[in-house]
PDB file of C-alpha atoms and ligand atoms in Angstrom:
ATOM      1  CA  MET F 273     135.061 164.837  52.769  1.00 90.00           C
ATOM      2  CA  ASP F 274     137.210 164.119  55.829  1.00 96.00           C
ATOM      3  CA  ILE F 275     136.148 161.018  57.719  1.00 97.00           C
ATOM      4  CA  LEU F 276     137.652 159.315  60.758  1.00 98.00           C
ATOM      5  CA  GLY F 277     138.618 155.845  59.567  1.00 98.00           C
ATOM      6  CA  ILE F 278     139.064 153.162  62.222  1.00 98.00           C
ATOM      7  CA  ASP F 279     140.406 149.673  61.610  1.00 97.00           C
ATOM      8  CA  ILE F 280     139.506 147.311  64.437  1.00 97.00           C
ATOM      9  CA  GLY F 281     141.572 144.141  64.341  1.00 92.00           C
ATOM     10  CA  GLY F 282     142.021 141.171  66.632  1.00 88.00           C
ATOM     11  CA  THR F 283     145.231 142.695  68.053  1.00 89.00           C
ATOM     12  CA  GLY F 284     145.209 146.460  67.437  1.00 94.00           C
ATOM     13  CA  ILE F 285     142.838 149.334  66.695  1.00 97.00           C
ATOM     14  CA  LYS F 286     144.239 151.921  64.265  1.00 97.00           C
ATOM     15  CA  ALA F 287     142.737 155.235  63.309  1.00 98.00           C
ATOM     16  CA  ASN F 288     143.384 158.295  61.186  1.00 98.00           C
ATOM     17  CA  ILE F 289     141.549 161.108  59.464  1.00 98.00           C
ATOM     18  CA  VAL F 290     141.143 160.323  55.774  1.00 97.00           C
ATOM     19  CA  ASN F 291     140.225 162.427  52.775  1.00 96.00           C
ATOM     20  CA  SER F 292     137.674 159.952  51.469  1.00 92.00           C
ATOM     21  CA  ARG F 293     137.888 161.315  47.909  1.00 92.00           C
ATOM     22  CA  THR F 294     141.645 160.981  47.493  1.00 94.00           C
ATOM     23  CA  GLY F 295     142.382 158.303  50.098  1.00 94.00           C
ATOM     24  CA  LYS F 296     145.071 160.538  51.614  1.00 96.00           C
ATOM     25  CA  LEU F 297     145.759 160.370  55.343  1.00 96.00           C
ATOM     26  CA  LYS F 298     145.543 163.710  57.112  1.00 95.00           C
ATOM     27  CA  ALA F 299     147.166 163.174  60.508  1.00 95.00           C
ATOM     28  CA  GLU F 300     149.548 160.915  62.413  1.00 95.00           C
ATOM     29  CA  LYS F 301     148.113 157.438  62.813  1.00 96.00           C
ATOM     30  CA  PHE F 302     146.829 156.685  66.330  1.00 97.00           C
ATOM     31  CA  LYS F 303     146.949 153.124  67.585  1.00 97.00           C
ATOM     32  CA  ILE F 304     145.700 151.331  70.700  1.00 97.00           C
ATOM     33  CA  LYS F 305     145.621 147.662  71.657  1.00 97.00           C
ATOM     34  CA  THR F 306     142.408 145.750  71.057  1.00 96.00           C
ATOM     35  CA  PRO F 307     141.034 145.168  74.571  1.00 96.00           C
ATOM     36  CA  ASN F 308     141.015 141.622  75.877  1.00 94.00           C
ATOM     37  CA  PRO F 309     138.294 140.426  76.174  1.00 95.00           C
ATOM     38  CA  ALA F 310     137.112 142.462  73.185  1.00 95.00           C
ATOM     39  CA  THR F 311     133.596 143.047  74.492  1.00 97.00           C
ATOM     40  CA  PRO F 312     131.368 145.767  73.007  1.00 97.00           C
ATOM     41  CA  GLU F 313     131.806 147.915  76.154  1.00 97.00           C
ATOM     42  CA  ALA F 314     135.604 147.608  76.065  1.00 97.00           C
ATOM     43  CA  ILE F 315     135.783 148.430  72.365  1.00 98.00           C
ATOM     44  CA  ILE F 316     133.481 151.421  72.827  1.00 98.00           C
ATOM     45  CA  GLN F 317     135.845 152.712  75.532  1.00 98.00           C
ATOM     46  CA  GLY F 318     138.769 152.375  73.133  1.00 98.00           C
ATOM     47  CA  LEU F 319     136.850 154.259  70.454  1.00 98.00           C
ATOM     48  CA  GLN F 320     136.082 157.025  72.941  1.00 98.00           C
ATOM     49  CA  GLN F 321     139.814 157.421  73.487  1.00 97.00           C
ATOM     50  CA  ILE F 322     140.323 157.701  69.693  1.00 98.00           C
ATOM     51  CA  ILE F 323     137.524 160.269  69.346  1.00 98.00           C
ATOM     52  CA  GLU F 324     139.089 162.355  72.099  1.00 97.00           C
ATOM     53  CA  HIS F 325     142.526 162.085  70.519  1.00 98.00           C
ATOM     54  CA  PHE F 326     141.285 163.424  67.159  1.00 98.00           C
ATOM     55  CA  LYS F 327     138.686 165.766  68.767  1.00 97.00           C
ATOM     56  CA  TRP F 328     136.119 164.190  66.458  1.00 96.00           C
ATOM     57  CA  GLU F 329     132.865 165.043  68.242  1.00 90.00           C
ATOM     58  CA  GLY F 330     129.666 164.296  66.340  1.00 88.00           C
ATOM     59  CA  LYS F 331     131.189 163.666  62.907  1.00 94.00           C
ATOM     60  CA  LYS F 332     131.038 160.612  60.664  1.00 97.00           C
ATOM     61  CA  ILE F 333     133.168 157.569  61.435  1.00 98.00           C
ATOM     62  CA  GLY F 334     133.910 154.606  59.173  1.00 98.00           C
ATOM     63  CA  ILE F 335     134.760 151.360  60.956  1.00 98.00           C
ATOM     64  CA  GLY F 336     136.341 148.206  59.580  1.00 98.00           C
ATOM     65  CA  PHE F 337     135.430 145.348  61.921  1.00 97.00           C
ATOM     66  CA  PRO F 338     136.629 141.703  61.950  1.00 97.00           C
ATOM     67  CA  ALA F 339     133.222 140.078  61.452  1.00 97.00           C
ATOM     68  CA  VAL F 340     130.450 139.602  58.910  1.00 98.00           C
ATOM     69  CA  ILE F 341     128.422 142.826  59.008  1.00 97.00           C
ATOM     70  CA  LYS F 342     124.954 143.245  57.565  1.00 96.00           C
ATOM     71  CA  ASN F 343     122.812 146.347  57.961  1.00 94.00           C
ATOM     72  CA  GLY F 344     124.913 147.526  60.884  1.00 96.00           C
ATOM     73  CA  PHE F 345     124.623 144.189  62.758  1.00 98.00           C
ATOM     74  CA  THR F 346     127.673 141.962  63.356  1.00 98.00           C
ATOM     75  CA  ALA F 347     126.848 138.332  62.651  1.00 97.00           C
ATOM     76  CA  THR F 348     130.010 136.444  63.631  1.00 94.00           C
ATOM     77  CA  ALA F 349     132.715 136.642  66.308  1.00 94.00           C
ATOM     78  CA  THR F 350     135.907 134.692  65.688  1.00 92.00           C
ATOM     79  CA  ASN F 351     138.672 136.813  67.209  1.00 90.00           C
ATOM     80  CA  ILE F 352     136.438 139.071  69.288  1.00 94.00           C
ATOM     81  CA  ASP F 353     134.010 138.537  72.160  1.00 95.00           C
ATOM     82  CA  GLU F 354     130.941 136.348  71.532  1.00 96.00           C
ATOM     83  CA  GLN F 355     128.660 139.201  72.505  1.00 97.00           C
ATOM     84  CA  PHE F 356     129.213 140.467  68.960  1.00 97.00           C
ATOM     85  CA  ILE F 357     127.145 137.640  67.464  1.00 97.00           C
ATOM     86  CA  ASN F 358     123.954 139.330  66.193  1.00 97.00           C
ATOM     87  CA  TYR F 359     124.945 142.612  67.841  1.00 98.00           C
ATOM     88  CA  ASN F 360     123.570 145.978  66.750  1.00 98.00           C
ATOM     89  CA  LEU F 361     126.963 147.607  66.300  1.00 98.00           C
ATOM     90  CA  LYS F 362     125.749 150.633  64.389  1.00 98.00           C
ATOM     91  CA  GLY F 363     122.859 151.393  66.767  1.00 98.00           C
ATOM     92  CA  ASN F 364     124.785 150.821  69.995  1.00 98.00           C
ATOM     93  CA  PHE F 365     128.019 152.493  68.902  1.00 98.00           C
ATOM     94  CA  GLU F 366     126.142 155.544  67.582  1.00 98.00           C
ATOM     95  CA  GLN F 367     124.300 155.885  70.850  1.00 98.00           C
ATOM     96  CA  ALA F 368     127.451 155.549  72.963  1.00 97.00           C
ATOM     97  CA  LEU F 369     129.777 157.624  70.783  1.00 97.00           C
ATOM     98  CA  LYS F 370     127.298 160.220  69.511  1.00 97.00           C
ATOM     99  CA  CYS F 371     128.715 160.075  65.982  1.00 97.00           C
ATOM    100  CA  PRO F 372     127.190 158.625  62.781  1.00 97.00           C
ATOM    101  CA  ILE F 373     128.823 155.231  62.193  1.00 98.00           C
ATOM    102  CA  VAL F 374     129.213 153.107  59.055  1.00 98.00           C
ATOM    103  CA  ALA F 375     130.689 149.662  59.743  1.00 98.00           C
ATOM    104  CA  VAL F 376     131.945 147.129  57.202  1.00 98.00           C
ATOM    105  CA  ASN F 377     134.017 143.962  57.356  1.00 98.00           C
ATOM    106  CA  ASP F 378     137.706 144.827  57.927  1.00 97.00           C
ATOM    107  CA  ALA F 379     139.031 142.842  54.955  1.00 97.00           C
ATOM    108  CA  ASP F 380     136.364 144.336  52.675  1.00 98.00           C
ATOM    109  CA  ALA F 381     137.452 147.793  53.837  1.00 98.00           C
ATOM    110  CA  ALA F 382     141.144 147.124  53.180  1.00 97.00           C
ATOM    111  CA  GLY F 383     140.300 145.554  49.820  1.00 98.00           C
ATOM    112  CA  ILE F 384     138.254 148.582  48.747  1.00 97.00           C
ATOM    113  CA  ALA F 385     141.235 150.853  49.418  1.00 97.00           C
ATOM    114  CA  GLU F 386     143.655 148.537  47.613  1.00 97.00           C
ATOM    115  CA  MET F 387     141.339 148.330  44.576  1.00 97.00           C
ATOM    116  CA  SER F 388     141.056 152.115  44.425  1.00 96.00           C
ATOM    117  CA  TYR F 389     144.579 153.270  45.221  1.00 95.00           C
ATOM    118  CA  GLY F 390     146.766 150.177  45.278  1.00 95.00           C
ATOM    119  CA  LYS F 391     147.671 147.238  43.070  1.00 96.00           C
ATOM    120  CA  GLY F 392     144.059 146.254  42.368  1.00 97.00           C
ATOM    121  CA  LYS F 393     143.353 149.520  40.568  1.00 97.00           C
ATOM    122  CA  GLY F 394     141.814 148.877  37.140  1.00 97.00           C
ATOM    123  CA  VAL F 395     142.274 145.084  37.325  1.00 98.00           C
ATOM    124  CA  LYS F 396     139.533 143.254  35.432  1.00 98.00           C
ATOM    125  CA  GLY F 397     138.192 139.801  36.255  1.00 98.00           C
ATOM    126  CA  LEU F 398     138.403 138.307  39.732  1.00 98.00           C
ATOM    127  CA  VAL F 399     140.741 139.726  42.352  1.00 98.00           C
ATOM    128  CA  ILE F 400     141.028 137.881  45.664  1.00 98.00           C
ATOM    129  CA  PHE F 401     142.362 140.142  48.392  1.00 98.00           C
ATOM    130  CA  ILE F 402     143.320 138.372  51.605  1.00 98.00           C
ATOM    131  CA  THR F 403     144.614 139.781  54.871  1.00 97.00           C
ATOM    132  CA  LEU F 404     146.927 137.671  56.983  1.00 96.00           C
ATOM    133  CA  GLY F 405     146.779 138.929  60.541  1.00 94.00           C
ATOM    134  CA  THR F 406     145.200 137.621  63.727  1.00 93.00           C
ATOM    135  CA  GLY F 407     142.740 135.875  61.419  1.00 95.00           C
ATOM    136  CA  ILE F 408     142.496 135.537  57.654  1.00 97.00           C
ATOM    137  CA  GLY F 409     140.124 137.989  56.049  1.00 97.00           C
ATOM    138  CA  SER F 410     139.003 137.983  52.429  1.00 98.00           C
ATOM    139  CA  ALA F 411     137.506 140.419  49.941  1.00 98.00           C
ATOM    140  CA  LEU F 412     136.464 139.411  46.435  1.00 98.00           C
ATOM    141  CA  PHE F 413     136.207 141.882  43.557  1.00 98.00           C
ATOM    142  CA  PHE F 414     134.851 141.083  40.126  1.00 98.00           C
ATOM    143  CA  ASN F 415     135.637 143.829  37.600  1.00 98.00           C
ATOM    144  CA  GLY F 416     136.267 146.089  40.589  1.00 97.00           C
ATOM    145  CA  LYS F 417     132.934 145.385  42.265  1.00 98.00           C
ATOM    146  CA  LEU F 418     132.977 143.977  45.787  1.00 98.00           C
ATOM    147  CA  LEU F 419     131.222 140.782  46.796  1.00 98.00           C
ATOM    148  CA  ALA F 420     130.942 141.626  50.496  1.00 98.00           C
ATOM    149  CA  ASN F 421     131.294 139.477  53.605  1.00 98.00           C
ATOM    150  CA  THR F 422     133.143 136.488  52.191  1.00 98.00           C
ATOM    151  CA  GLU F 423     134.919 134.424  54.875  1.00 98.00           C
ATOM    152  CA  LEU F 424     137.516 132.513  52.899  1.00 98.00           C
ATOM    153  CA  GLY F 425     139.785 132.209  55.925  1.00 98.00           C
ATOM    154  CA  HIS F 426     137.235 129.814  57.369  1.00 98.00           C
ATOM    155  CA  LEU F 427     137.475 127.182  54.641  1.00 98.00           C
ATOM    156  CA  LYS F 428     137.985 123.786  56.259  1.00 98.00           C
ATOM    157  CA  TYR F 429     141.594 122.567  56.563  1.00 98.00           C
ATOM    158  CA  LYS F 430     143.116 119.704  58.560  1.00 97.00           C
ATOM    159  CA  LYS F 431     141.245 119.563  61.892  1.00 95.00           C
ATOM    160  CA  SER F 432     140.046 123.130  61.732  1.00 97.00           C
ATOM    161  CA  VAL F 433     140.080 126.004  59.204  1.00 98.00           C
ATOM    162  CA  PHE F 434     142.874 127.627  57.142  1.00 98.00           C
ATOM    163  CA  GLU F 435     142.941 130.656  59.444  1.00 97.00           C
ATOM    164  CA  LYS F 436     144.334 128.431  62.209  1.00 97.00           C
ATOM    165  CA  TYR F 437     147.362 127.434  60.078  1.00 98.00           C
ATOM    166  CA  ALA F 438     148.077 130.185  57.562  1.00 98.00           C
ATOM    167  CA  SER F 439     147.340 133.461  59.388  1.00 97.00           C
ATOM    168  CA  ASN F 440     150.204 135.466  60.830  1.00 96.00           C
ATOM    169  CA  SER F 441     149.039 134.698  64.355  1.00 96.00           C
ATOM    170  CA  ALA F 442     149.154 130.957  63.500  1.00 97.00           C
ATOM    171  CA  ARG F 443     152.773 131.409  62.375  1.00 98.00           C
ATOM    172  CA  GLU F 444     153.592 132.981  65.738  1.00 97.00           C
ATOM    173  CA  ARG F 445     151.461 130.646  67.882  1.00 97.00           C
ATOM    174  CA  LEU F 446     152.737 127.443  66.234  1.00 97.00           C
ATOM    175  CA  LYS F 447     156.277 128.914  66.051  1.00 98.00           C
ATOM    176  CA  LEU F 448     156.496 128.072  62.348  1.00 98.00           C
ATOM    177  CA  SER F 449     159.610 128.930  60.356  1.00 98.00           C
ATOM    178  CA  TRP F 450     159.031 131.078  57.257  1.00 98.00           C
ATOM    179  CA  SER F 451     159.427 127.966  55.104  1.00 98.00           C
ATOM    180  CA  LYS F 452     156.899 125.885  57.074  1.00 98.00           C
ATOM    181  CA  TRP F 453     154.422 128.729  57.213  1.00 98.00           C
ATOM    182  CA  GLY F 454     155.022 129.653  53.567  1.00 98.00           C
ATOM    183  CA  LYS F 455     154.149 126.082  52.577  1.00 98.00           C
ATOM    184  CA  GLU F 456     150.881 126.237  54.530  1.00 98.00           C
ATOM    185  CA  LEU F 457     150.097 129.536  52.861  1.00 98.00           C
ATOM    186  CA  ASN F 458     150.851 127.976  49.497  1.00 98.00           C
ATOM    187  CA  VAL F 459     148.339 125.159  50.154  1.00 98.00           C
ATOM    188  CA  TYR F 460     145.792 127.825  51.049  1.00 98.00           C
ATOM    189  CA  LEU F 461     146.408 129.943  47.950  1.00 98.00           C
ATOM    190  CA  ASN F 462     146.212 126.881  45.705  1.00 98.00           C
ATOM    191  CA  HIS F 463     142.932 125.933  47.361  1.00 98.00           C
ATOM    192  CA  LEU F 464     141.543 129.398  46.609  1.00 98.00           C
ATOM    193  CA  TYR F 465     142.831 129.114  43.058  1.00 98.00           C
ATOM    194  CA  LEU F 466     141.110 125.765  42.475  1.00 98.00           C
ATOM    195  CA  LEU F 467     137.810 126.985  43.863  1.00 98.00           C
ATOM    196  CA  LEU F 468     137.623 130.439  42.329  1.00 98.00           C
ATOM    197  CA  ASN F 469     140.024 130.797  39.374  1.00 98.00           C
ATOM    198  CA  PRO F 470     141.092 134.331  40.231  1.00 98.00           C
ATOM    199  CA  ASP F 471     143.053 136.616  37.892  1.00 98.00           C
ATOM    200  CA  LEU F 472     145.071 138.154  40.735  1.00 98.00           C
ATOM    201  CA  ILE F 473     145.642 137.347  44.411  1.00 98.00           C
ATOM    202  CA  LEU F 474     146.681 140.256  46.618  1.00 98.00           C
ATOM    203  CA  ILE F 475     148.144 139.632  50.054  1.00 97.00           C
ATOM    204  CA  GLY F 476     147.624 142.269  52.722  1.00 95.00           C
ATOM    205  CA  GLY F 477     148.158 142.512  56.458  1.00 90.00           C
ATOM    206  CA  GLY F 478     151.352 143.299  58.355  1.00 88.00           C
ATOM    207  CA  VAL F 479     153.131 140.116  57.259  1.00 93.00           C
ATOM    208  CA  SER F 480     152.909 141.118  53.599  1.00 92.00           C
ATOM    209  CA  LYS F 481     155.941 143.343  54.156  1.00 93.00           C
ATOM    210  CA  HIS F 482     158.021 140.218  54.862  1.00 96.00           C
ATOM    211  CA  PHE F 483     157.065 138.635  51.524  1.00 96.00           C
ATOM    212  CA  ASN F 484     160.727 138.086  50.638  1.00 97.00           C
ATOM    213  CA  GLN F 485     160.972 135.596  53.499  1.00 97.00           C
ATOM    214  CA  TYR F 486     158.284 133.268  52.130  1.00 97.00           C
ATOM    215  CA  LYS F 487     157.719 134.032  48.450  1.00 97.00           C
ATOM    216  CA  ALA F 488     160.006 131.137  47.441  1.00 98.00           C
ATOM    217  CA  TYR F 489     157.379 128.723  48.826  1.00 98.00           C
ATOM    218  CA  ILE F 490     154.465 130.225  46.906  1.00 98.00           C
ATOM    219  CA  ASP F 491     153.711 128.423  43.674  1.00 98.00           C
ATOM    220  CA  VAL F 492     150.240 129.138  42.290  1.00 98.00           C
ATOM    221  CA  PRO F 493     149.280 129.360  38.604  1.00 97.00           C
ATOM    222  CA  VAL F 494     148.113 132.963  39.009  1.00 98.00           C
ATOM    223  CA  ARG F 495     149.794 136.282  39.783  1.00 97.00           C
ATOM    224  CA  VAL F 496     150.296 136.728  43.542  1.00 97.00           C
ATOM    225  CA  GLU F 497     151.379 140.138  44.823  1.00 96.00           C
ATOM    226  CA  THR F 498     151.544 141.966  48.093  1.00 96.00           C
ATOM    227  CA  ALA F 499     149.202 144.865  48.671  1.00 95.00           C
ATOM    228  CA  SER F 500     150.786 148.282  48.403  1.00 93.00           C
ATOM    229  CA  LEU F 501     148.913 150.223  51.082  1.00 89.00           C
ATOM    230  CA  LEU F 502     150.075 147.859  53.850  1.00 78.00           C
ATOM    231  CA  ASN F 503     148.709 148.751  57.255  1.00 82.00           C
ATOM    232  CA  ASP F 504     146.780 151.834  56.196  1.00 93.00           C
ATOM    233  CA  ALA F 505     144.412 150.077  53.783  1.00 95.00           C
ATOM    234  CA  GLY F 506     141.869 149.187  56.487  1.00 96.00           C
ATOM    235  CA  ILE F 507     141.665 152.764  57.763  1.00 97.00           C
ATOM    236  CA  ILE F 508     141.353 154.271  54.285  1.00 97.00           C
ATOM    237  CA  GLY F 509     138.764 151.732  53.103  1.00 97.00           C
ATOM    238  CA  ALA F 510     136.662 152.168  56.241  1.00 98.00           C
ATOM    239  CA  ALA F 511     136.511 155.921  55.594  1.00 98.00           C
ATOM    240  CA  MET F 512     135.741 155.380  51.890  1.00 97.00           C
ATOM    241  CA  SER F 513     132.884 153.002  52.763  1.00 97.00           C
ATOM    242  CA  ALA F 514     131.463 155.556  55.169  1.00 97.00           C
ATOM    243  CA  ALA F 515     131.603 158.279  52.502  1.00 96.00           C
ATOM    244  CA  LEU F 516     129.422 156.168  50.194  1.00 92.00           C
ATOM    245  CA  GLU F 517     126.542 156.054  52.684  1.00 87.00           C
ATOM    246  CA  PRO F 518     124.308 159.091  53.113  1.00 79.00           C
TER     247      PRO F 518
HETATM  248  C1  BGC M 795     136.927 137.054  60.621  1.00 73.97           C
HETATM  249  C2  BGC M 795     136.759 137.925  59.404  1.00 73.97           C
HETATM  250  C3  BGC M 795     137.869 138.957  59.371  1.00 73.97           C
HETATM  251  C4  BGC M 795     139.222 138.299  59.484  1.00 73.97           C
HETATM  252  C5  BGC M 795     140.358 139.285  59.544  1.00 73.97           C
HETATM  253  C6  BGC M 795     138.297 136.449  60.612  1.00 73.97           C
HETATM  254  O1  BGC M 795     138.467 135.626  61.729  1.00 73.97           O
HETATM  255  O2  BGC M 795     135.948 136.028  60.627  1.00 73.97           O
HETATM  256  O3  BGC M 795     135.490 138.554  59.393  1.00 73.97           O
HETATM  257  O4  BGC M 795     137.781 139.690  58.178  1.00 73.97           O
HETATM  258  O5  BGC M 795     139.280 137.469  60.630  1.00 73.97           O
HETATM  259  O6  BGC M 795     140.263 140.118  60.635  1.00 73.97           O
END
C-alpha cells in the first residue's frame, strides 16, 4: 500500500510516498524547514503544504515525530514547542488535515526501517539504533522487536544530558572539532554499552555519512556501524508504522 511518510525533525520536515510493503520511495523527496516556533498550528500548516505538493487528499499518512508518543498523544517536547506536552496529535492533526494519521516517535520510525531494510535486518539480540541530529533519538530492538519510546539521548551527562553534548546540533552549537565531538560520542556509546550490553549499535541521522571523520575516536567493545538508509529511514519507517495500523 502507498502511504505518505513524513519525518518531522527539530530542523526539517521531509516527506515522500512510500510503498509500505517494500520500503521503496515512489517520488522525489519534498522537504521544508521545521517552523520556529514549532507550534502545533505552524506544523499543521507545513503539513498542509506537503499534502498539497503530493496531492494526498484524504489518504493515510504516517508521521515520525520527535517526542514520546502514546495512543496518538505526544508526551514530551524537547526540540519542539511546549504545547506538544500531552497534546492530542492524532485527533487534532486528523481534524485539520482530513487524513487518517498514525504517529510514532521519529527514532523508532527510522529504526523500524533500518531493521527491515538496512543493517539491522535479521540481527538477533539487542540492537541500539541512535539518531544524531538536532537531538539524540533512540530505538531499541530485541530479536527485531521494538521497545518503543526510549529516550536514551536524555541520560544525564555533565550538567545536562548527553543530547546537549553528543548530538550533531551540539557539535555545531559548541563548535566542536570532529575529534572533540567524536570523543564525546565515544563516552556516550560506552555509557550505553555499560547499561544495556547491546550486540550492535547503529548510528543514524545526517552526520552518520561523515563517519570517517570521527570513527577513529570510537572505541566500544561492540560492533558500531552507520545506518544504511541515511536520511530516508524516518520517512520509510513512518509509512511502515502507519501500514501496520488498521
Ligand atoms: C526527543 C526524542 C527524539 C529525538 C530525535 C529528542 O530530543 O526527546 O523523542 O526521538 O530528540 O529527534
